PDB file of N, CA and C in Angstrom:
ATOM      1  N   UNK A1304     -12.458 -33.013  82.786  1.00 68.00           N
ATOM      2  CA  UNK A1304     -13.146 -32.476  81.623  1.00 68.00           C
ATOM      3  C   UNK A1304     -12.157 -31.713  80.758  1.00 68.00           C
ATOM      4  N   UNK A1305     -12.125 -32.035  79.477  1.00 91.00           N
ATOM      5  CA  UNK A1305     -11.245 -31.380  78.739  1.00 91.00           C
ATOM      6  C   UNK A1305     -11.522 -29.942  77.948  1.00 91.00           C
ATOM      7  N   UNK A1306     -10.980 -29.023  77.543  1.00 95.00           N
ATOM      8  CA  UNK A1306     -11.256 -27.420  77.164  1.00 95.00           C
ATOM      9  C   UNK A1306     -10.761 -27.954  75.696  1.00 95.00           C
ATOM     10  N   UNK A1307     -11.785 -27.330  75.265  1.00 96.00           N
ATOM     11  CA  UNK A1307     -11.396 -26.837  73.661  1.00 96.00           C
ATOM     12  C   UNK A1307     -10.275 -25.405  73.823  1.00 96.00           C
ATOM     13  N   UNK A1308      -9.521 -25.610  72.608  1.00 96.00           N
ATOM     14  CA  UNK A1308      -8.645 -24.573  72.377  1.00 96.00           C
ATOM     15  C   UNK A1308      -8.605 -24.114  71.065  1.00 96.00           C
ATOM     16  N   UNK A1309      -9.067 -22.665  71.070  1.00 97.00           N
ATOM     17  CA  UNK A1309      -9.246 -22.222  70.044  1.00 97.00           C
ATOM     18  C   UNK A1309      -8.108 -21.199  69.698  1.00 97.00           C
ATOM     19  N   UNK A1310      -8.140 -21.017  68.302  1.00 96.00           N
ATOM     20  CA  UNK A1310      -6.754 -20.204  68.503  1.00 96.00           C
ATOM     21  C   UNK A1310      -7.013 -18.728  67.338  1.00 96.00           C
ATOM     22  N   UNK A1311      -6.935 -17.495  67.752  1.00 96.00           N
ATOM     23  CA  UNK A1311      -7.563 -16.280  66.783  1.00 96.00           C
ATOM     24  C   UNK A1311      -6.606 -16.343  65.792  1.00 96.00           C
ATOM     25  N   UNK A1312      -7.321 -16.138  64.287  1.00 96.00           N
ATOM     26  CA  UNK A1312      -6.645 -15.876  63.093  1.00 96.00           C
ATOM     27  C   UNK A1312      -5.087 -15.237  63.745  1.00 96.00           C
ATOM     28  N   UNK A1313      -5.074 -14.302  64.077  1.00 94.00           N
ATOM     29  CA  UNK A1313      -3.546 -13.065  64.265  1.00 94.00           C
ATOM     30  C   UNK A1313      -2.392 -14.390  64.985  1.00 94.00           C
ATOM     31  N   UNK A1314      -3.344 -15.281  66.124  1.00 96.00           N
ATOM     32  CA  UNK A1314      -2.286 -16.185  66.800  1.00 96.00           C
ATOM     33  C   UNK A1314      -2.472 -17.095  66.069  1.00 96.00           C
ATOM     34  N   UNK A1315      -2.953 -17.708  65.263  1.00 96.00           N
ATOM     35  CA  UNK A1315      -2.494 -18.877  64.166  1.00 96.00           C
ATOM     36  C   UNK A1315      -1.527 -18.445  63.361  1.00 96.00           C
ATOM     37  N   UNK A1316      -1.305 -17.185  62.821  1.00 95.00           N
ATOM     38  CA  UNK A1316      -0.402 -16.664  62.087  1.00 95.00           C
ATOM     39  C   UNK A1316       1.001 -16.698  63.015  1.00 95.00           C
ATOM     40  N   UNK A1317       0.771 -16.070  63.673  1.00 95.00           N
ATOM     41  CA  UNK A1317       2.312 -16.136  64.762  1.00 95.00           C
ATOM     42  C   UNK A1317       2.380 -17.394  64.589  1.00 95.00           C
ATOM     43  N   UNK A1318       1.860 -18.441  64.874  1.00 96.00           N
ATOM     44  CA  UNK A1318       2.631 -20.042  65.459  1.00 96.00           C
ATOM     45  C   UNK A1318       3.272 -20.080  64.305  1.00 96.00           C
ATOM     46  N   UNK A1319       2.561 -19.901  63.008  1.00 95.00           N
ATOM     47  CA  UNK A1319       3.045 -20.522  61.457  1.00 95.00           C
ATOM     48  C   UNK A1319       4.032 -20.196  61.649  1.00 95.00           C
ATOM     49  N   UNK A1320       4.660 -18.885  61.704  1.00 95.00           N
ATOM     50  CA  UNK A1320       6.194 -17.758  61.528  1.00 95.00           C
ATOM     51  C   UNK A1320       6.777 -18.512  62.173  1.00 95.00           C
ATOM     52  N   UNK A1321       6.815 -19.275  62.957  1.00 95.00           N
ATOM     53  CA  UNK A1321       7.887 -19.514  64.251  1.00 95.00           C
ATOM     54  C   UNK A1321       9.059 -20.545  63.614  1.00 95.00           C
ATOM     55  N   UNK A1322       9.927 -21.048  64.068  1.00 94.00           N
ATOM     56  CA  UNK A1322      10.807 -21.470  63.966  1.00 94.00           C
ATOM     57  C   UNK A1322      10.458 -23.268  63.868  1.00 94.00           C
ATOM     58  N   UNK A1323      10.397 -23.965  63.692  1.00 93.00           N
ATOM     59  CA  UNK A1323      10.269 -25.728  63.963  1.00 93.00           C
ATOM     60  C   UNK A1323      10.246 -25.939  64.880  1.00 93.00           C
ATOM     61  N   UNK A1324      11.424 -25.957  65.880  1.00 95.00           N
ATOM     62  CA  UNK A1324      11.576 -26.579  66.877  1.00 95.00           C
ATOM     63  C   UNK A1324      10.958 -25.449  68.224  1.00 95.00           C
ATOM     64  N   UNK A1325      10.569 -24.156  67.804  1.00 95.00           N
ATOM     65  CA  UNK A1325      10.211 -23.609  69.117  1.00 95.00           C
ATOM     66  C   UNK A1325       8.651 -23.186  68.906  1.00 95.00           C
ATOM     67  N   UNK A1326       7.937 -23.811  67.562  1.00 96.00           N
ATOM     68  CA  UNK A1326       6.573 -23.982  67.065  1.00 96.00           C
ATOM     69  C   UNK A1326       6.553 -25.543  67.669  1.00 96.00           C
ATOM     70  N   UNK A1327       7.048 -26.567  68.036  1.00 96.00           N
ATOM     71  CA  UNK A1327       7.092 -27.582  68.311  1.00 96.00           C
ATOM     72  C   UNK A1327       6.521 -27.454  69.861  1.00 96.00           C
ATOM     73  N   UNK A1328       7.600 -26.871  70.202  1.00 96.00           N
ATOM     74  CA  UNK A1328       7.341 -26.461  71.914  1.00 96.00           C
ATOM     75  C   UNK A1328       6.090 -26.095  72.128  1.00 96.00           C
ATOM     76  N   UNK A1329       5.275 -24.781  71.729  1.00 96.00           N
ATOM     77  CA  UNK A1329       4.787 -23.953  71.804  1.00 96.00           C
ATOM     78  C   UNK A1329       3.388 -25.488  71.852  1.00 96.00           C
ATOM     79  N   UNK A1330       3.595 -25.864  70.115  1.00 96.00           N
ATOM     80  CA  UNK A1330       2.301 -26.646  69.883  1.00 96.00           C
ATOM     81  C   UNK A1330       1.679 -27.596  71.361  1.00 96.00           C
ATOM     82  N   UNK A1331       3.369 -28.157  72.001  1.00 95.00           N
ATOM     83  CA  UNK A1331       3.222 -29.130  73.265  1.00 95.00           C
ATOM     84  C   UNK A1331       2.537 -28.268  74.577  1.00 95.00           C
ATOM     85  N   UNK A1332       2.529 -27.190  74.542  1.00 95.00           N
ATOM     86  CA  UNK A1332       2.266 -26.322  75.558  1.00 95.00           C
ATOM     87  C   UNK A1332       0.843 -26.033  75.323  1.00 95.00           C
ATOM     88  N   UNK A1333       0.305 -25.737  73.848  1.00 95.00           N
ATOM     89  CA  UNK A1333      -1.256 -25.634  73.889  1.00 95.00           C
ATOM     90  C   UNK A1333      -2.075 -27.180  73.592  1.00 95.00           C
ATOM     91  N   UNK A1334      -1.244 -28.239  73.523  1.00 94.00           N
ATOM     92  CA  UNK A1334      -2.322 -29.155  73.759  1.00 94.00           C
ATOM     93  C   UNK A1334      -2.363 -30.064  75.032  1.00 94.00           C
ATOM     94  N   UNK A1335      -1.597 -29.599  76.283  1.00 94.00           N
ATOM     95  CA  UNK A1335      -1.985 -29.616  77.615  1.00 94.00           C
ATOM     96  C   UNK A1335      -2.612 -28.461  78.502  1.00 94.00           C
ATOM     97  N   UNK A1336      -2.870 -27.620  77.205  1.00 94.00           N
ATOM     98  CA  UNK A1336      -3.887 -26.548  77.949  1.00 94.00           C
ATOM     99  C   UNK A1336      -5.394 -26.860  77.585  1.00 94.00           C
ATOM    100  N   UNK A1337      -5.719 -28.028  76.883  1.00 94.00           N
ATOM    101  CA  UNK A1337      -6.685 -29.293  76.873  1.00 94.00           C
ATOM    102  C   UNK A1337      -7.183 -29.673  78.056  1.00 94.00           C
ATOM    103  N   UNK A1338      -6.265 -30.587  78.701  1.00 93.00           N
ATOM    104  CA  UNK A1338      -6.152 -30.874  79.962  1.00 93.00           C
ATOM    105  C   UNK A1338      -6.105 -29.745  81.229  1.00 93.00           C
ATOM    106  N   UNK A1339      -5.223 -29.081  81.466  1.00 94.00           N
ATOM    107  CA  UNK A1339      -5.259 -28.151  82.376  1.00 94.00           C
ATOM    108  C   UNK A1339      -5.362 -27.018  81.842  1.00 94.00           C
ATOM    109  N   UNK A1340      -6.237 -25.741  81.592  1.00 94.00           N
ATOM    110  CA  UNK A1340      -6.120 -24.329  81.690  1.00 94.00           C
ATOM    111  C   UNK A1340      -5.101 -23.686  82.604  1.00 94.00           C
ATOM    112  N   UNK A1341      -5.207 -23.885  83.732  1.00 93.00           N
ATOM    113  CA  UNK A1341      -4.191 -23.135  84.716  1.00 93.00           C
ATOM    114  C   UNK A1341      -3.132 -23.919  85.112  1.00 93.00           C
ATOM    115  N   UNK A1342      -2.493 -24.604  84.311  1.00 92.00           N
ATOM    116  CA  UNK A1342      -0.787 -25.149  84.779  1.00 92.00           C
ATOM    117  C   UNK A1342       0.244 -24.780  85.933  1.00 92.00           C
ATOM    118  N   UNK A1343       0.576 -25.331  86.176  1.00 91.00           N
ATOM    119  CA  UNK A1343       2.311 -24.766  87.305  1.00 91.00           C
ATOM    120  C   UNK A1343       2.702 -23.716  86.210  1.00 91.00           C
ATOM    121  N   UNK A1344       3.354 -22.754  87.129  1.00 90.00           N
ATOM    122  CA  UNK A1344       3.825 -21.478  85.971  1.00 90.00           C
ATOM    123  C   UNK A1344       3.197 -21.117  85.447  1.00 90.00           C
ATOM    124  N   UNK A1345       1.789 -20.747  85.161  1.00 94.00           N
ATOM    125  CA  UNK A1345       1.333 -19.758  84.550  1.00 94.00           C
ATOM    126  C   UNK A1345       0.557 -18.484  85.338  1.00 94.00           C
ATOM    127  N   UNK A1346       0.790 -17.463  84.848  1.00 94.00           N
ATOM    128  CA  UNK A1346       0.422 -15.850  85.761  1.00 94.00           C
ATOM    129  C   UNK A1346      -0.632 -15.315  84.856  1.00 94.00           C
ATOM    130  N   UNK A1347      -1.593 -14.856  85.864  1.00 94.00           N
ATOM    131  CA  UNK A1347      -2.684 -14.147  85.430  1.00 94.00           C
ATOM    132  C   UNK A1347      -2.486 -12.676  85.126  1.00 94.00           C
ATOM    133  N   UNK A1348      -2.624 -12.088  83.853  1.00 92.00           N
ATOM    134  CA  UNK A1348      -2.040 -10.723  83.577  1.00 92.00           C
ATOM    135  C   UNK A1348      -2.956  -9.900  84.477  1.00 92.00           C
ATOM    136  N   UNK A1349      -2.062  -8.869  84.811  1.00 91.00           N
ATOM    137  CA  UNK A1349      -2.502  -7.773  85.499  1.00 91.00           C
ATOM    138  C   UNK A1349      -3.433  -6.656  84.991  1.00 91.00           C
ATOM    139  N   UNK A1350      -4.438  -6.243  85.451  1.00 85.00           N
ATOM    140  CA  UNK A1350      -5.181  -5.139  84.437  1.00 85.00           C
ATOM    141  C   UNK A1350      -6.000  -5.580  83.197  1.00 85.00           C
ATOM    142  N   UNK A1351      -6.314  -6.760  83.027  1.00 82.00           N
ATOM    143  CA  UNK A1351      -6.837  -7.442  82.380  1.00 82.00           C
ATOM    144  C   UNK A1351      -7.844  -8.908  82.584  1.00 82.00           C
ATOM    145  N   UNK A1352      -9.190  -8.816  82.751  1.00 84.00           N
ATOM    146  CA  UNK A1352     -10.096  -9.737  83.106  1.00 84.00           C
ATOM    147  C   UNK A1352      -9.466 -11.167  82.432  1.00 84.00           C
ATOM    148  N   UNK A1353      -9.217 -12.023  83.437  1.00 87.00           N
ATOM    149  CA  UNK A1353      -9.391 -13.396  83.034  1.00 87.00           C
ATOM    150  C   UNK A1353      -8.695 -14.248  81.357  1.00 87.00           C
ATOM    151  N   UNK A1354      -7.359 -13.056  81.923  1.00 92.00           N
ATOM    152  CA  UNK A1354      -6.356 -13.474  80.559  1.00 92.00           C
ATOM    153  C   UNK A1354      -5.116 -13.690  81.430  1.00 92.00           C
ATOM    154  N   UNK A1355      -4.246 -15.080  80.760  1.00 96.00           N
ATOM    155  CA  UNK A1355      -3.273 -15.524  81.346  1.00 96.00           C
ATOM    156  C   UNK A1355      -1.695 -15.966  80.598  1.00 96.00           C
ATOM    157  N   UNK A1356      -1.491 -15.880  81.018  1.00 96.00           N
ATOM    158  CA  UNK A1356       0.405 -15.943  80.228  1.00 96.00           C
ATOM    159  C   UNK A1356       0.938 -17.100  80.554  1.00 96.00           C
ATOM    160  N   UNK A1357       1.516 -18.011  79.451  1.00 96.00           N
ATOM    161  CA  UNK A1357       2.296 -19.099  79.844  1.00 96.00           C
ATOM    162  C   UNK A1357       3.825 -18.542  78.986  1.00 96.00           C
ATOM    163  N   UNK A1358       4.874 -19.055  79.387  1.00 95.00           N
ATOM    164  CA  UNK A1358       6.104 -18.764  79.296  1.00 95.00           C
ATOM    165  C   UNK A1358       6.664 -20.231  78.651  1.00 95.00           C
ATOM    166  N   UNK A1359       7.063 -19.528  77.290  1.00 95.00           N
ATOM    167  CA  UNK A1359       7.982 -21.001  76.738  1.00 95.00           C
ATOM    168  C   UNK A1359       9.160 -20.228  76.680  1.00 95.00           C
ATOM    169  N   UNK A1360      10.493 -20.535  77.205  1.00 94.00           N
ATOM    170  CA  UNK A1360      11.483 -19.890  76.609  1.00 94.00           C
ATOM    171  C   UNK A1360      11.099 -18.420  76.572  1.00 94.00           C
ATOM    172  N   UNK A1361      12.121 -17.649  75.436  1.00 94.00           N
ATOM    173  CA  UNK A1361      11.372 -16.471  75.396  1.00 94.00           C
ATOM    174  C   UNK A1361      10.613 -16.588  74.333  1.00 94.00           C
ATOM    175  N   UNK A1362       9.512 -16.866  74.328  1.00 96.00           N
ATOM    176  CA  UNK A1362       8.274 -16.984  73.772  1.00 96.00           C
ATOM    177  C   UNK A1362       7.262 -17.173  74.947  1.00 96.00           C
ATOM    178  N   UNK A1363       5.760 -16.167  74.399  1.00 95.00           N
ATOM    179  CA  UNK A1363       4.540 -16.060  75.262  1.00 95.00           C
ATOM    180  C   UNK A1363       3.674 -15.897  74.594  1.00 95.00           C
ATOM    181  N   UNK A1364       2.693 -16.836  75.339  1.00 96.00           N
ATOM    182  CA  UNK A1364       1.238 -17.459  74.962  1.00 96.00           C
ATOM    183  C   UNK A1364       0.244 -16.981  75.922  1.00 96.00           C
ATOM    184  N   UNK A1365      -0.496 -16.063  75.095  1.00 95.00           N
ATOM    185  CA  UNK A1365      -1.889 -15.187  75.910  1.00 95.00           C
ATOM    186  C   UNK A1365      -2.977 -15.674  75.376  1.00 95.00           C
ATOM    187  N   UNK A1366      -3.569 -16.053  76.178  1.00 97.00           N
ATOM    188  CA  UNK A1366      -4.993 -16.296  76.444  1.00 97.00           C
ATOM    189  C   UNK A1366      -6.017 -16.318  77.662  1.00 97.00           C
ATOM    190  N   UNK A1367      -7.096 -16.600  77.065  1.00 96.00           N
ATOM    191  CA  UNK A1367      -8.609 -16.366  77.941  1.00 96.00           C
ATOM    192  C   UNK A1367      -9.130 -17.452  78.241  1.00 96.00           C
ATOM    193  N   UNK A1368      -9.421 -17.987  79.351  1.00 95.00           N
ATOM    194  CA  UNK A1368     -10.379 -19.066  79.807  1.00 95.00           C
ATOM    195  C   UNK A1368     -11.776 -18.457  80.102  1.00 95.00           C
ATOM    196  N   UNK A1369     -12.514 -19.458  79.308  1.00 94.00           N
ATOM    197  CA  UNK A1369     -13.609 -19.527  79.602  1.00 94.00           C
ATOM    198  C   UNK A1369     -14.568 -20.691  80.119  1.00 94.00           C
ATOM    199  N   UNK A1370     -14.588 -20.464  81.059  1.00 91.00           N
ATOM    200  CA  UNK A1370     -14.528 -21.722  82.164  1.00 91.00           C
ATOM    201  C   UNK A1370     -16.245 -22.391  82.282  1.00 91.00           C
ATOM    202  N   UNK A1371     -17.451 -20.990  81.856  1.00 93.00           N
ATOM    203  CA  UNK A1371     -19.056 -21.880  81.457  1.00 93.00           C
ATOM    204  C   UNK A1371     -18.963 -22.773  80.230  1.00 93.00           C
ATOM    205  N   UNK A1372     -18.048 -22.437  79.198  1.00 94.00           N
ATOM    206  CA  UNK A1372     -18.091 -22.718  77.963  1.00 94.00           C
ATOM    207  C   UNK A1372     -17.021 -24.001  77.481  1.00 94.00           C
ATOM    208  N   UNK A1373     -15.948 -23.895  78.790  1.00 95.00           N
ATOM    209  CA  UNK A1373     -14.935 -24.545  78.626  1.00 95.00           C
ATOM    210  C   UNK A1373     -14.436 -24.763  77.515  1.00 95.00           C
ATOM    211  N   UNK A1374     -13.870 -23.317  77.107  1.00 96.00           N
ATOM    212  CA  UNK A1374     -13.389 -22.988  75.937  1.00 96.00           C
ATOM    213  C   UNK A1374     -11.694 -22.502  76.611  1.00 96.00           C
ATOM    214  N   UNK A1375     -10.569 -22.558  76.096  1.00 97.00           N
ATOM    215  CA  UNK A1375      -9.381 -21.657  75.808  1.00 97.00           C
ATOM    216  C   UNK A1375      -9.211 -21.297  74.514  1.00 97.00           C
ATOM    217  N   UNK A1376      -8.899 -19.374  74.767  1.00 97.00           N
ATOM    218  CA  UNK A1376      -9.358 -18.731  73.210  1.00 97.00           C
ATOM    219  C   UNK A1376      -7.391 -18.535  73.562  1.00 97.00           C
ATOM    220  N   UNK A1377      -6.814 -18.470  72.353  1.00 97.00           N
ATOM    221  CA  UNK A1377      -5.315 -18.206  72.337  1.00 97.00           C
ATOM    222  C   UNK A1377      -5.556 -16.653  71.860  1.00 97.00           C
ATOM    223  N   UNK A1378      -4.643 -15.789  72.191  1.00 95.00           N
ATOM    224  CA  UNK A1378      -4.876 -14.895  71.531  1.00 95.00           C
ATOM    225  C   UNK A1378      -3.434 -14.172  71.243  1.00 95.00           C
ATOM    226  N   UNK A1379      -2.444 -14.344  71.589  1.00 95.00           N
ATOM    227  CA  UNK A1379      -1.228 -14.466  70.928  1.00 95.00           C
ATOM    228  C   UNK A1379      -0.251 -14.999  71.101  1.00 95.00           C
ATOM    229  N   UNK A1380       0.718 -15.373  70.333  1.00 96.00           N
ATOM    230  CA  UNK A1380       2.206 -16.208  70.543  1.00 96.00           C
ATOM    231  C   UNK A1380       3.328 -15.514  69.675  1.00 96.00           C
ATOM    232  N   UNK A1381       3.916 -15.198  70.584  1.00 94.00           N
ATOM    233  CA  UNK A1381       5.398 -14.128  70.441  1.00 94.00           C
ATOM    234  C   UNK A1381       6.304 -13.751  70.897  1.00 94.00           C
ATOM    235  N   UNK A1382       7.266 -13.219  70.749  1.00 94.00           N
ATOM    236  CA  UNK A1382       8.733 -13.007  71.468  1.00 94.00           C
ATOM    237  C   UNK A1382       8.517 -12.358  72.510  1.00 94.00           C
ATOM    238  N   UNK A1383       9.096 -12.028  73.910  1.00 91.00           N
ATOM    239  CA  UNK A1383       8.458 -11.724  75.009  1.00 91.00           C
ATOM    240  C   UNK A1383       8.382  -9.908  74.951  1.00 91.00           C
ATOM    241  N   UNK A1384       9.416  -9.790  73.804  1.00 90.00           N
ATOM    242  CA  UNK A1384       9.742  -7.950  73.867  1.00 90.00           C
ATOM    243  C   UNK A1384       8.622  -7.398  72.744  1.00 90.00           C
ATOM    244  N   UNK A1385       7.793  -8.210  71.884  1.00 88.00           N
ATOM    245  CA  UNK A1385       6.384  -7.746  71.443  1.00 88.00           C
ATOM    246  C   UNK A1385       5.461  -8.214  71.521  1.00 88.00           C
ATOM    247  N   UNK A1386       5.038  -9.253  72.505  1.00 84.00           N
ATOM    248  CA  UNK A1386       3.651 -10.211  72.762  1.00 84.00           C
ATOM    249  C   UNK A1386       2.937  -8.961  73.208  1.00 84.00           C
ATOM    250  N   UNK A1387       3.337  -8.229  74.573  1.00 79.00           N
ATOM    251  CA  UNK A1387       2.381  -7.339  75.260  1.00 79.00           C
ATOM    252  C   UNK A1387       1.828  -5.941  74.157  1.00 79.00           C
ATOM    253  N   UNK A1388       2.894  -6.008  73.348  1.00 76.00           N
ATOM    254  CA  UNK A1388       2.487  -4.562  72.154  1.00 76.00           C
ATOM    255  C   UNK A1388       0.879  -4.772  71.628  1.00 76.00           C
ATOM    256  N   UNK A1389       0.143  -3.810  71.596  1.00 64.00           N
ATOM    257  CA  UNK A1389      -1.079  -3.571  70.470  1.00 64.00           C
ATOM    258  C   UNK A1389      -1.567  -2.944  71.533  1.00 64.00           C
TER     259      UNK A1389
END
C-alpha cells in the first residue's frame, strides 16, 4: 500500500532553496517514502511522538507517519547544523 506524502509550506520552501543536484537527491528520497515510510537508515527522533529522520548527505528530512491515514507529512529539509533549530 502506498503513503501519500505531503510536504508543509516551511518544507516546500527549503527543498526550492536547495542546490540541483542535492534537491535531486532529497526529491529521490521522498518519493520512496511512497513506498516505504520506515526505510534502512532511518531513526526515530527522540522526545518526540512518531517523527523520524532520514539522512541525505548532510542534509535532513523530518517527518511524521501517519500510519490510519497513510499519510507522510514532511516537515523539514535542511543542513544537519539547523534542521533540529525552532
Amino acid at each position: 500500500m502506498a503513503y501519500a506524502v505531503h510536504m508543509r509550506s516551511a518544507a516546500e520552501r527549503e527543498r526550492r532553496r536547495l542546490q540541483g543536484h542535492i534537491r535531486q537527491r532529497i526529491n529521490r528520497h521522498l518519493l520512496q517514502l511512497e513506498a516505504e515510510p520506515r526505510p534502512s537508515g532511518v531513526e526515530k527522533l527522540v522526545g518526540r511522538l512518531n517523527s523520524w529522520r532520514i539522512r541525505v548527505g548532510d542534509y535532513r528530512i523530518l517527518y511524521e507517519i501517519d500510519d490510519t491515514n497513510q499519510r507522510v507529512i514532511i516537515h523539514r529539509i535542511a543542513h544537519r547544523r539547523d534542521v533540529y533549530q525552532r
